[in-house]
Amino acid sequence: MKRDSERMKSLLYDLLPREEIRMTGIENLVIFRRDTPYMQRPQLYRPQIIILAQGRKNIYLGEEIYTYNPSRYFVQTVPLPVICEAVIEQNEPMLGLVISIDPKVIGEILYEMAPRTPVPHKVSRGVYDAPVTDVIKDSTVRLLGTLGNEDDMNILGPMYLKELLYHIIKSDKGEILKALVQNSRGTSQIAHALKEIHDHYTEPLEIPRLAQDAGMSSSAFHSTFKAMTCTSPLQYIKHIRLHKAREIIQAEGEKANTAAARVGYESVSQFSREYKRTFGVSPSQDRQGLPAY
């Protein structure tokens, strides 16, 4: 509905009079405004759902391109290093909201849904874009509408957020979110491996051990991992370490040798080469932080 689209923009303009990424009083909900575009650049995206009221973003993952805009929302169920591009259209700022995906909340919604529909035993890529339907727009408008009043935000906000997640789960591609919490074969094993990587990226990580911990053969682990993340386990580990190092360099101003050691690199020269190849600048040049969205 066009009226809901305009209402979404109006609410976000009122809440965000200038460029900002703002935590709200509703758990797992962030709103943002971006006034300037940027070209393709690497970022580490965490599990999240992004809905835009204005503007456009392109996400490049391997050979795939995912576009989200006011007509399509973006879902990512696992943490992934991606290449993203922000497009500002007609000099109007990008406006949107981000919902962090909490498997516990998704599980609570699934538990209450009936009938219990089984999730197909198929590993899906942990990222997709999908149409913004009228019911999703309506739920989003009511959710944003609570942010201007503390009582509404505290009482109604969590209810409307749950309603919005319910409609996203019920959508055509909602089985990807369901698989995240319903132990779909392959999906849960790789999700466990991803958590292991993020928890222990500073330590030596051996692929055979990760496969064994996931209860899979090395070949099955490699192929399933790539199907879900669009990259190999070794490349994924490398990118996670580089992105973590970049956070250290930008946030703390650390030198390359310190950042390299903190994320598990033994060779500073190798770290510097891979850093520049990934981010386009050397660690010593890279002192400006990047926005999260």
mmCIF file with all atom_site columns, N, CA, C and O in Angstrom, residues 186-205:
data_model
loop_
_atom_site.group_PDB
_atom_site.id
_atom_site.type_symbol
_atom_site.label_atom_id
_atom_site.label_alt_id
_atom_site.label_comp_id
_atom_site.label_asym_id
_atom_site.label_entity_id
_atom_site.label_seq_id
_atom_site.pdbx_PDB_ins_code
_atom_site.Cartn_x
_atom_site.Cartn_y
_atom_site.Cartn_z
_atom_site.occupancy
_atom_site.B_iso_or_equiv
_atom_site.pdbx_formal_charge
_atom_site.auth_seq_id
_atom_site.auth_comp_id
_atom_site.auth_asym_id
_atom_site.auth_atom_id
_atom_site.pdbx_PDB_model_num
ATOM 1  N N  . GLY A 1 186 ? 22.121 -30.389 8.125  1.00 0.00 ? 186 GLY A N  1
ATOM 2  C CA . GLY A 1 186 ? 23.129 -29.598 7.438  1.00 0.00 ? 186 GLY A CA 1
ATOM 3  C C  . GLY A 1 186 ? 23.159 -28.170 7.936  1.00 0.00 ? 186 GLY A C  1
ATOM 4  O O  . GLY A 1 186 ? 24.219 -27.658 8.296  1.00 0.00 ? 186 GLY A O  1
ATOM 5  N N  . THR A 1 187 ? 22.005 -27.511 7.991  1.00 0.00 ? 187 THR A N  1
ATOM 6  C CA . THR A 1 187 ? 21.955 -26.106 8.407  1.00 0.00 ? 187 THR A CA 1
ATOM 7  C C  . THR A 1 187 ? 22.443 -25.935 9.838  1.00 0.00 ? 187 THR A C  1
ATOM 8  O O  . THR A 1 187 ? 23.259 -25.057 10.128 1.00 0.00 ? 187 THR A O  1
ATOM 9  N N  . SER A 1 188 ? 21.940 -26.755 10.754 1.00 0.00 ? 188 SER A N  1
ATOM 10 C CA . SER A 1 188 ? 22.328 -26.596 12.157 1.00 0.00 ? 188 SER A CA 1
ATOM 11 C C  . SER A 1 188 ? 23.792 -26.942 12.366 1.00 0.00 ? 188 SER A C  1
ATOM 12 O O  . SER A 1 188 ? 24.475 -26.297 13.183 1.00 0.00 ? 188 SER A O  1
ATOM 13 N N  . GLN A 1 189 ? 24.320 -27.951 11.626 1.00 0.00 ? 189 GLN A N  1
ATOM 14 C CA . GLN A 1 189 ? 25.725 -28.319 11.781 1.00 0.00 ? 189 GLN A CA 1
ATOM 15 C C  . GLN A 1 189 ? 26.641 -27.184 11.346 1.00 0.00 ? 189 GLN A C  1
ATOM 16 O O  . GLN A 1 189 ? 27.624 -26.865 12.009 1.00 0.00 ? 189 GLN A O  1
ATOM 17 N N  . ILE A 1 190 ? 26.314 -26.545 10.214 1.00 0.00 ? 190 ILE A N  1
ATOM 18 C CA . ILE A 1 190 ? 27.140 -25.445 9.731  1.00 0.00 ? 190 ILE A CA 1
ATOM 19 C C  . ILE A 1 190 ? 26.984 -24.229 10.634 1.00 0.00 ? 190 ILE A C  1
ATOM 20 O O  . ILE A 1 190 ? 27.956 -23.507 10.902 1.00 0.00 ? 190 ILE A O  1
ATOM 21 N N  . ALA A 1 191 ? 25.781 -23.991 11.123 1.00 0.00 ? 191 ALA A N  1
ATOM 22 C CA . ALA A 1 191 ? 25.572 -22.883 12.065 1.00 0.00 ? 191 ALA A CA 1
ATOM 23 C C  . ALA A 1 191 ? 26.432 -23.076 13.308 1.00 0.00 ? 191 ALA A C  1
ATOM 24 O O  . ALA A 1 191 ? 27.008 -22.121 13.839 1.00 0.00 ? 191 ALA A O  1
ATOM 25 N N  . HIS A 1 192 ? 26.542 -24.307 13.770 1.00 0.00 ? 192 HIS A N  1
ATOM 26 C CA . HIS A 1 192 ? 27.395 -24.609 14.921 1.00 0.00 ? 192 HIS A CA 1
ATOM 27 C C  . HIS A 1 192 ? 28.854 -24.330 14.586 1.00 0.00 ? 192 HIS A C  1
ATOM 28 O O  . HIS A 1 192 ? 29.594 -23.753 15.404 1.00 0.00 ? 192 HIS A O  1
ATOM 29 N N  . ALA A 1 193 ? 29.292 -24.722 13.382 1.00 0.00 ? 193 ALA A N  1
ATOM 30 C CA . ALA A 1 193 ? 30.674 -24.476 12.971 1.00 0.00 ? 193 ALA A CA 1
ATOM 31 C C  . ALA A 1 193 ? 30.959 -22.977 12.865 1.00 0.00 ? 193 ALA A C  1
ATOM 32 O O  . ALA A 1 193 ? 32.043 -22.515 13.246 1.00 0.00 ? 193 ALA A O  1
ATOM 33 N N  . LEU A 1 194 ? 30.006 -22.214 12.353 1.00 0.00 ? 194 LEU A N  1
ATOM 34 C CA . LEU A 1 194 ? 30.181 -20.761 12.246 1.00 0.00 ? 194 LEU A CA 1
ATOM 35 C C  . LEU A 1 194 ? 30.338 -20.130 13.629 1.00 0.00 ? 194 LEU A C  1
ATOM 36 O O  . LEU A 1 194 ? 31.168 -19.237 13.831 1.00 0.00 ? 194 LEU A O  1
ATOM 37 N N  . LYS A 1 195 ? 29.548 -20.598 14.578 1.00 0.00 ? 195 LYS A N  1
ATOM 38 C CA . LYS A 1 195 ? 29.679 -20.083 15.944 1.00 0.00 ? 195 LYS A CA 1
ATOM 39 C C  . LYS A 1 195 ? 31.044 -20.428 16.509 1.00 0.00 ? 195 LYS A C  1
ATOM 40 O O  . LYS A 1 195 ? 31.683 -19.602 17.187 1.00 0.00 ? 195 LYS A O  1
ATOM 41 N N  . GLU A 1 196 ? 31.516 -21.630 16.233 1.00 0.00 ? 196 GLU A N  1
ATOM 42 C CA . GLU A 1 196 ? 32.832 -22.053 16.702 1.00 0.00 ? 196 GLU A CA 1
ATOM 43 C C  . GLU A 1 196 ? 33.925 -21.151 16.126 1.00 0.00 ? 196 GLU A C  1
ATOM 44 O O  . GLU A 1 196 ? 34.847 -20.732 16.828 1.00 0.00 ? 196 GLU A O  1
ATOM 45 N N  . ILE A 1 197 ? 33.802 -20.826 14.850 1.00 0.00 ? 197 ILE A N  1
ATOM 46 C CA . ILE A 1 197 ? 34.783 -19.947 14.200 1.00 0.00 ? 197 ILE A CA 1
ATOM 47 C C  . ILE A 1 197 ? 34.762 -18.558 14.836 1.00 0.00 ? 197 ILE A C  1
ATOM 48 O O  . ILE A 1 197 ? 35.814 -17.978 15.130 1.00 0.00 ? 197 ILE A O  1
ATOM 49 N N  . HIS A 1 198 ? 33.592 -18.016 15.054 1.00 0.00 ? 198 HIS A N  1
ATOM 50 C CA . HIS A 1 198 ? 33.487 -16.669 15.618 1.00 0.00 ? 198 HIS A CA 1
ATOM 51 C C  . HIS A 1 198 ? 33.940 -16.629 17.079 1.00 0.00 ? 198 HIS A C  1
ATOM 52 O O  . HIS A 1 198 ? 34.468 -15.617 17.536 1.00 0.00 ? 198 HIS A O  1
ATOM 53 N N  . ASP A 1 199 ? 33.751 -17.720 17.800 1.00 0.00 ? 199 ASP A N  1
ATOM 54 C CA . ASP A 1 199 ? 34.161 -17.754 19.206 1.00 0.00 ? 199 ASP A CA 1
ATOM 55 C C  . ASP A 1 199 ? 35.663 -17.974 19.361 1.00 0.00 ? 199 ASP A C  1
ATOM 56 O O  . ASP A 1 199 ? 36.252 -17.584 20.372 1.00 0.00 ? 199 ASP A O  1
ATOM 57 N N  . HIS A 1 200 ? 36.299 -18.614 18.356 1.00 0.00 ? 200 HIS A N  1
ATOM 58 C CA . HIS A 1 200 ? 37.698 -19.022 18.512 1.00 0.00 ? 200 HIS A CA 1
ATOM 59 C C  . HIS A 1 200 ? 38.560 -18.646 17.313 1.00 0.00 ? 200 HIS A C  1
ATOM 60 O O  . HIS A 1 200 ? 39.529 -19.340 17.008 1.00 0.00 ? 200 HIS A O  1
ATOM 61 N N  . TYR A 1 201 ? 38.237 -17.538 16.656 1.00 0.00 ? 201 TYR A N  1
ATOM 62 C CA . TYR A 1 201 ? 38.980 -17.165 15.453 1.00 0.00 ? 201 TYR A CA 1
ATOM 63 C C  . TYR A 1 201 ? 40.433 -16.805 15.725 1.00 0.00 ? 201 TYR A C  1
ATOM 64 O O  . TYR A 1 201 ? 41.267 -16.825 14.827 1.00 0.00 ? 201 TYR A O  1
ATOM 65 N N  . THR A 1 202 ? 40.765 -16.486 16.978 1.00 0.00 ? 202 THR A N  1
ATOM 66 C CA . THR A 1 202 ? 42.162 -16.157 17.305 1.00 0.00 ? 202 THR A CA 1
ATOM 67 C C  . THR A 1 202 ? 43.024 -17.414 17.460 1.00 0.00 ? 202 THR A C  1
ATOM 68 O O  . THR A 1 202 ? 44.252 -17.306 17.543 1.00 0.00 ? 202 THR A O  1
ATOM 69 N N  . GLU A 1 203 ? 42.387 -18.574 17.516 1.00 0.00 ? 203 GLU A N  1
ATOM 70 C CA . GLU A 1 203 ? 43.106 -19.831 17.741 1.00 0.00 ? 203 GLU A CA 1
ATOM 71 C C  . GLU A 1 203 ? 43.278 -20.580 16.418 1.00 0.00 ? 203 GLU A C  1
ATOM 72 O O  . GLU A 1 203 ? 42.578 -20.305 15.439 1.00 0.00 ? 203 GLU A O  1
ATOM 73 N N  . PRO A 1 204 ? 44.211 -21.540 16.371 1.00 0.00 ? 204 PRO A N  1
ATOM 74 C CA . PRO A 1 204 ? 44.319 -22.381 15.164 1.00 0.00 ? 204 PRO A CA 1
ATOM 75 C C  . PRO A 1 204 ? 43.010 -23.155 14.949 1.00 0.00 ? 204 PRO A C  1
ATOM 76 O O  . PRO A 1 204 ? 42.501 -23.796 15.873 1.00 0.00 ? 204 PRO A O  1
ATOM 77 N N  . LEU A 1 205 ? 42.473 -23.081 13.760 1.00 0.00 ? 205 LEU A N  1
ATOM 78 C CA . LEU A 1 205 ? 41.212 -23.760 13.446 1.00 0.00 ? 205 LEU A CA 1
ATOM 79 C C  . LEU A 1 205 ? 41.467 -24.743 12.311 1.00 0.00 ? 205 LEU A C  1
ATOM 80 O O  . LEU A 1 205 ? 41.769 -24.342 11.196 1.00 0.00 ? 205 LEU A O  1
#
